[in-house]
XYZ file of C-alpha atoms in Angstrom:
444
model
C 114.974 88.926 99.157
C 111.861 86.801 99.400
C 113.345 83.742 101.100
C 111.779 80.916 103.085
C 113.661 78.106 104.791
C 114.139 74.915 102.824
C 112.639 72.829 105.592
C 109.356 74.661 105.284
C 109.219 74.103 101.554
C 109.978 70.417 102.081
C 107.112 70.217 104.542
C 104.807 71.967 102.089
C 105.777 69.586 99.292
C 105.294 66.598 101.578
C 101.919 67.950 102.562
C 100.767 68.164 98.972
C 102.165 64.744 98.129
C 99.552 63.291 100.445
C 96.881 63.711 97.811
C 93.467 64.390 99.174
C 94.666 64.156 102.791
C 92.588 67.121 103.936
C 89.470 65.468 102.509
C 89.518 63.028 105.421
C 88.753 65.836 107.873
C 86.023 68.497 107.933
C 86.788 71.273 105.454
C 86.082 73.907 108.112
C 89.220 72.665 109.865
C 91.418 73.354 106.832
C 92.635 76.726 105.526
C 94.074 76.687 102.006
C 96.401 79.642 101.372
C 97.848 80.622 97.981
C 100.620 83.215 98.200
C 103.709 84.508 96.442
C 106.867 82.547 97.215
C 108.852 83.881 100.189
C 106.249 86.520 100.998
C 105.438 85.790 104.641
C 107.302 85.089 107.854
C 107.310 81.319 108.379
C 106.681 81.645 112.130
C 103.716 83.934 111.501
C 102.266 81.196 109.331
C 103.037 78.456 111.837
C 101.536 80.372 114.769
C 98.180 81.115 113.145
C 96.491 77.784 114.045
C 97.178 78.343 117.749
C 95.900 81.936 117.570
C 92.802 80.811 115.650
C 92.108 78.168 118.324
C 92.377 80.814 121.040
C 89.961 83.122 119.219
C 87.357 80.616 118.037
C 87.894 77.415 119.998
C 88.248 75.611 116.676
C 91.141 73.651 115.227
C 92.614 74.683 111.874
C 95.280 73.159 109.696
C 97.037 75.164 106.979
C 97.575 73.892 103.459
C 100.045 76.345 101.936
C 100.929 76.725 98.254
C 102.919 79.366 96.360
C 102.855 80.905 92.895
C 105.244 83.089 90.887
C 102.879 84.638 88.332
C 99.539 86.356 88.947
C 97.999 84.834 85.851
C 98.806 81.272 86.949
C 97.003 81.870 90.217
C 94.030 83.385 88.417
C 93.774 80.529 85.917
C 93.674 77.936 88.689
C 90.769 79.749 90.309
C 88.851 80.940 87.261
C 89.154 77.816 85.110
C 90.172 75.146 87.577
C 87.731 76.285 90.303
C 90.407 75.484 92.903
C 89.052 75.932 96.415
C 91.749 78.210 97.824
C 90.352 80.076 100.807
C 92.643 83.108 100.674
C 95.038 84.353 97.981
C 97.314 87.367 97.505
C 97.032 88.879 93.999
C 98.316 92.200 92.705
C 96.016 95.162 92.201
C 95.211 94.605 88.516
C 94.274 90.966 89.171
C 92.088 92.058 92.092
C 90.366 94.388 89.629
C 89.948 91.562 87.097
C 88.648 89.111 89.695
C 86.176 91.670 90.988
C 84.957 92.379 87.468
C 84.469 88.669 86.787
C 82.637 88.013 90.040
C 85.395 85.788 91.435
C 85.611 87.317 94.921
C 83.659 86.985 98.167
C 83.388 89.873 100.658
C 85.678 89.646 103.694
C 83.963 89.240 107.052
C 84.454 92.196 109.399
C 82.806 90.835 112.564
C 85.087 88.602 114.618
C 83.211 88.131 117.868
C 85.515 88.801 120.819
C 88.534 89.206 118.505
C 89.501 92.826 117.710
C 89.005 93.986 114.138
C 92.560 94.663 112.982
C 91.426 95.394 109.419
C 91.095 99.048 110.458
C 94.898 99.168 110.776
C 95.137 99.341 106.987
C 96.326 102.786 105.904
C 93.503 104.969 104.556
C 95.847 105.736 101.651
C 95.996 102.040 100.687
C 92.229 101.686 101.064
C 91.684 104.728 98.872
C 93.960 103.352 96.168
C 92.360 99.910 96.182
C 88.891 101.469 96.044
C 89.808 102.813 92.618
C 89.324 99.193 91.500
C 85.668 99.180 92.597
C 82.903 98.034 90.283
C 79.287 99.205 90.263
C 77.744 98.022 93.520
C 80.981 96.360 94.641
C 83.421 98.454 96.669
C 86.887 96.967 96.347
C 87.787 97.502 100.026
C 84.966 95.107 100.966
C 86.727 92.382 98.966
C 90.437 93.173 99.355
C 92.746 94.228 102.197
C 96.161 95.615 101.351
C 99.184 93.457 102.269
C 102.395 94.941 100.823
C 103.039 97.869 98.511
C 105.904 99.734 96.902
C 107.243 101.629 93.926
C 109.039 100.789 90.705
C 112.285 102.631 90.105
C 115.982 102.363 89.340
C 118.504 100.541 91.497
C 121.958 101.861 90.618
C 125.626 101.488 91.449
C 126.725 104.830 92.886
C 130.371 104.219 91.938
C 129.486 104.131 88.246
C 126.185 105.985 87.881
C 125.632 109.502 89.221
C 122.361 110.047 91.070
C 121.184 112.619 88.514
C 121.305 109.941 85.800
C 119.330 107.477 87.919
C 116.647 110.096 88.509
C 115.432 109.793 84.936
C 114.190 106.845 82.874
C 116.488 108.124 80.114
C 119.321 106.247 81.862
C 117.879 102.957 80.567
C 118.341 104.237 77.017
C 121.765 105.780 77.675
C 124.456 104.350 75.374
C 127.227 104.876 77.953
C 125.650 102.182 80.152
C 125.343 99.604 77.379
C 125.479 96.020 78.677
C 125.336 97.274 82.261
C 121.544 97.696 82.303
C 119.010 95.110 83.496
C 115.346 95.479 82.606
C 112.579 93.840 84.590
C 110.913 91.024 82.676
C 107.437 92.364 83.383
C 105.389 93.567 80.455
C 103.269 95.867 82.617
C 106.235 97.668 84.188
C 108.066 97.822 80.864
C 104.969 99.225 79.155
C 104.518 102.031 81.684
C 108.222 102.857 81.771
C 108.485 103.169 77.992
C 105.378 105.372 77.709
C 106.562 107.668 80.485
C 109.987 108.058 78.864
C 108.480 108.608 75.401
C 106.151 111.323 76.730
C 108.509 112.965 79.227
C 108.102 116.332 77.525
C 104.309 116.305 77.738
C 104.490 115.196 81.368
C 106.763 118.102 82.220
C 104.329 120.510 80.562
C 101.383 118.880 82.398
C 99.713 117.967 79.119
C 99.173 114.455 80.378
C 99.390 112.589 83.705
C 101.357 109.487 84.626
C 98.111 107.658 85.373
C 96.677 108.503 81.960
C 99.846 107.397 80.205
C 100.383 104.085 81.955
C 96.771 103.070 81.401
C 96.544 104.127 77.764
C 96.224 100.964 75.662
C 95.428 102.584 72.329
C 97.130 101.134 69.262
C 99.225 104.292 68.987
C 100.521 103.811 72.553
C 101.219 100.124 71.995
C 103.194 100.998 68.868
C 105.161 103.648 70.769
C 106.036 101.205 73.527
C 107.207 98.629 70.998
C 109.405 101.203 69.273
C 111.065 102.367 72.504
C 111.542 98.898 74.001
C 113.154 97.672 70.798
C 115.463 100.678 70.923
C 116.378 99.796 74.514
C 116.958 96.110 73.814
C 120.487 96.337 72.295
C 121.634 98.306 75.350
C 120.518 95.959 78.113
C 122.449 92.992 79.496
C 119.206 91.062 79.807
C 115.613 90.812 80.957
C 115.429 89.636 84.552
C 112.622 88.250 86.654
C 114.433 87.837 89.963
C 118.202 87.589 89.479
C 118.787 91.292 88.812
C 119.268 92.296 92.428
C 121.944 89.639 92.879
C 123.813 90.801 89.769
C 123.724 94.323 91.164
C 125.176 93.194 94.493
C 128.072 91.570 92.627
C 128.787 94.660 90.537
C 127.992 92.862 87.274
C 125.313 95.421 86.391
C 125.072 99.108 87.197
C 121.419 99.914 86.523
C 118.370 97.788 87.240
C 114.745 98.720 86.701
C 113.249 97.034 89.763
C 110.819 97.166 92.670
C 111.512 98.952 95.934
C 111.425 95.793 98.068
C 114.088 94.123 95.942
C 116.102 97.346 96.114
C 116.025 97.261 99.930
C 117.391 93.716 99.949
C 120.070 94.506 97.343
C 121.293 97.677 99.082
C 121.691 95.824 102.379
C 123.412 92.814 100.803
C 125.757 94.935 98.681
C 126.892 96.986 101.658
C 128.362 93.853 103.217
C 130.629 93.197 100.211
C 131.709 96.767 99.500
C 129.299 97.492 96.629
C 127.459 100.803 96.940
C 123.891 100.814 95.678
C 121.036 103.296 95.911
C 117.481 103.589 94.577
C 115.588 106.389 92.869
C 112.064 106.805 91.589
C 112.611 108.796 88.368
C 111.439 112.395 88.294
C 109.125 111.774 85.329
C 107.018 109.454 87.477
C 106.489 105.743 87.914
C 103.994 103.214 89.173
C 102.981 102.363 92.714
C 101.884 98.752 93.089
C 99.755 97.048 95.720
C 99.280 93.388 96.678
C 96.252 92.444 98.738
C 94.482 89.505 100.344
C 91.180 88.338 98.899
C 88.781 85.398 99.321
C 88.083 83.646 95.992
C 84.602 82.622 94.891
C 85.257 78.895 95.342
C 86.664 79.170 98.881
C 85.244 76.633 101.305
C 86.360 78.211 104.557
C 85.475 81.884 104.389
C 85.461 82.216 108.186
C 89.055 81.065 108.661
C 90.133 83.099 105.611
C 88.672 86.282 107.124
C 90.343 85.555 110.465
C 93.669 84.968 108.694
C 93.469 88.332 106.888
C 92.538 89.999 110.175
C 95.496 88.302 111.889
C 97.922 89.653 109.258
C 96.775 93.192 110.055
C 98.033 93.002 113.641
C 100.943 95.477 113.937
C 103.354 92.926 115.416
C 102.535 90.405 112.685
C 102.854 93.058 109.972
C 106.324 94.034 111.243
C 107.517 90.440 111.202
C 106.283 89.962 107.652
C 108.016 93.168 106.565
C 111.291 91.995 108.076
C 110.931 88.633 106.348
C 110.318 89.883 102.814
C 111.718 93.425 102.685
C 108.541 95.044 101.425
C 106.305 97.585 103.171
C 103.106 96.573 104.917
C 99.798 98.297 104.197
C 99.306 98.479 107.959
C 99.897 102.003 109.302
C 99.820 102.170 113.085
C 101.848 104.171 115.634
C 103.663 100.958 116.615
C 104.987 100.477 113.094
C 105.919 104.135 112.684
C 107.855 104.047 115.955
C 109.872 101.018 114.829
C 110.572 102.410 111.359
C 111.788 105.880 112.372
C 115.570 106.069 111.932
C 117.141 109.106 113.592
C 120.534 108.353 111.996
C 119.221 109.429 108.591
C 120.141 112.875 107.312
C 116.871 113.500 105.496
C 113.203 113.930 106.444
C 110.108 112.764 104.591
C 106.426 113.634 104.571
C 104.540 110.419 105.340
C 101.347 112.134 106.490
C 99.497 110.606 103.537
C 100.221 107.139 104.958
C 100.513 107.423 108.762
C 98.480 110.587 109.383
C 99.112 114.311 110.025
C 101.728 113.786 112.754
C 104.064 112.076 110.254
C 104.656 115.121 108.041
C 108.407 115.362 108.734
C 110.079 112.166 109.898
C 113.357 110.361 109.405
C 112.457 107.161 107.619
C 113.937 104.987 104.839
C 113.087 106.699 101.547
C 113.232 103.425 99.609
C 110.639 101.689 101.737
C 108.506 104.745 102.455
C 108.495 107.264 99.573
C 107.964 110.928 100.374
C 104.607 112.464 99.500
C 106.172 114.246 96.513
C 107.297 110.895 95.097
C 103.904 109.235 95.523
C 102.157 112.227 93.949
C 104.074 111.759 90.691
C 103.306 108.036 90.561
C 100.167 106.067 89.797
C 98.710 102.582 89.833
C 98.703 100.493 86.660
C 95.175 99.207 86.038
C 94.026 96.020 84.339
C 94.369 96.314 80.550
C 91.151 94.338 80.058
C 90.374 93.309 76.487
C 93.568 95.038 75.332
C 95.753 92.553 77.232
C 96.159 90.252 74.229
C 97.393 93.103 72.032
C 99.878 94.197 74.696
C 101.148 90.630 75.102
C 101.556 90.253 71.340
C 103.644 93.421 71.319
C 105.692 92.153 74.260
C 106.290 88.888 72.416
C 107.598 90.775 69.409
C 109.920 92.838 71.578
C 111.282 89.801 73.412
C 111.385 87.461 70.419
C 113.168 89.328 67.616
C 116.797 90.474 67.314
C 118.089 87.364 69.028
C 121.665 87.973 67.973
C 123.924 85.991 65.687
C 125.355 83.814 68.466
C 121.965 82.765 69.764
C 120.678 82.073 66.250
C 123.716 79.869 65.485
C 123.204 77.903 68.699
C 119.533 77.376 67.857
C 120.330 76.242 64.302
C 123.084 73.871 65.471
C 120.770 72.381 68.085
C 118.009 71.975 65.497
C 120.468 70.245 63.154
C 121.577 67.850 65.876
C 117.962 67.009 66.638
C 117.259 66.275 62.960
C 120.298 63.986 62.702
C 119.356 62.258 65.952
C 115.775 61.721 64.773
C 116.904 60.232 61.453
C 119.402 58.013 63.281
C 116.712 56.713 65.643
C 114.379 55.989 62.714
C 117.124 54.051 60.922
C 117.789 52.082 64.096
C 114.102 51.306 64.460
C 113.870 50.254 60.792
C 116.904 47.967 61.177
C 115.492 46.461 64.380
C 112.113 45.797 62.790
C 113.811 44.218 59.753
C 115.750 41.829 61.999
C 112.576 40.971 63.902
C 110.734 40.166 60.664
C 113.548 37.850 59.600
C 113.392 36.019 62.932
C 109.629 35.652 62.740
C 109.882 34.307 59.172
C 112.620 31.903 60.278
C 110.425 30.568 63.131
C 107.487 30.075 60.756
C 109.669 28.029 58.376
C 110.586 25.738 61.283
């Protein structure tokens, strides 16, 4: 789903192979971007320098780098003090960076250039502002980029919709070995707690937000219990290959993100596989990625202009088409493009686009109805409980390997021992021969 042409990646690699090349030119003429892989339209990226020149009269060259894990990006900035000018973390990392003082406020005055930052949906701004710290409003430091839900992608020929509308399907014995679980400890944690407390949720004794952000020892223990119970039923933990397995009919259920579901549904249709996506009735999480300027940035001006540029409606649409996710930009131009009168259902998107969008025909996977959003919540940073959660996740992933895997590991270990001993014997024999030769030369 997130795909970028190979030639661009080759150019990026070649660019970075020229170590220190940007140091030969003024730093204000370089913009260093750190983004998720395949998360932007390549032409949008390539056209920014020309647009920036038109707006400011200044030249800019882009140095572009990608990451696959939020924590890797954060470590490079927090510990390595890398001078990225603009990066795109997820909401909980934005919260962590804000708490640790690792963000600079985004400029909002652009001279003659329009301020496109106002195109961000008030709904997205409201959600991100939940991450605010005392004296530091999150929306001053972060602008939403893409957002979506977590739910269940399912094969409609094998799984009825009513099963996919509940997290219980991931623990259903009849789908054993046809289930794929996302290899994301945060999503797995929230999913397990929601399923374990489905009864209390139905009785309104607790909310989804309270559950997913409860990191008490009792909750951690509950999650471990339920994930271990799920483990024998799943075909595997997947980071990115799940959607492709679904399009080939090799799996029937996949806990995944809405953007990946959009890609998979479209791809599967072309090969006769019928997929659909549901956000379970118990509730789920809504996630948000946003652009921020790290503390060690050396070109805040160009970074602010770049974020502003991405909020143009035409640019936002191109990025949506490129990656399959939904932009945080909510303008009439985007709504007009996204309305699909061939659909048989209507959705209330007034929370996102405004009052006039209370009953529109629009893709339910990309744009969830108000009722769906209202039963979902954002997963916050687990703070000082993160280590405990990761230890639990390690136990879930690391035990019960299975007899076959254990045998393979033991055989491999045995081979390595034999190989090591053999190499040591060879070395000993070689050294013995060398000593004999040296002694022979001395005697001469």
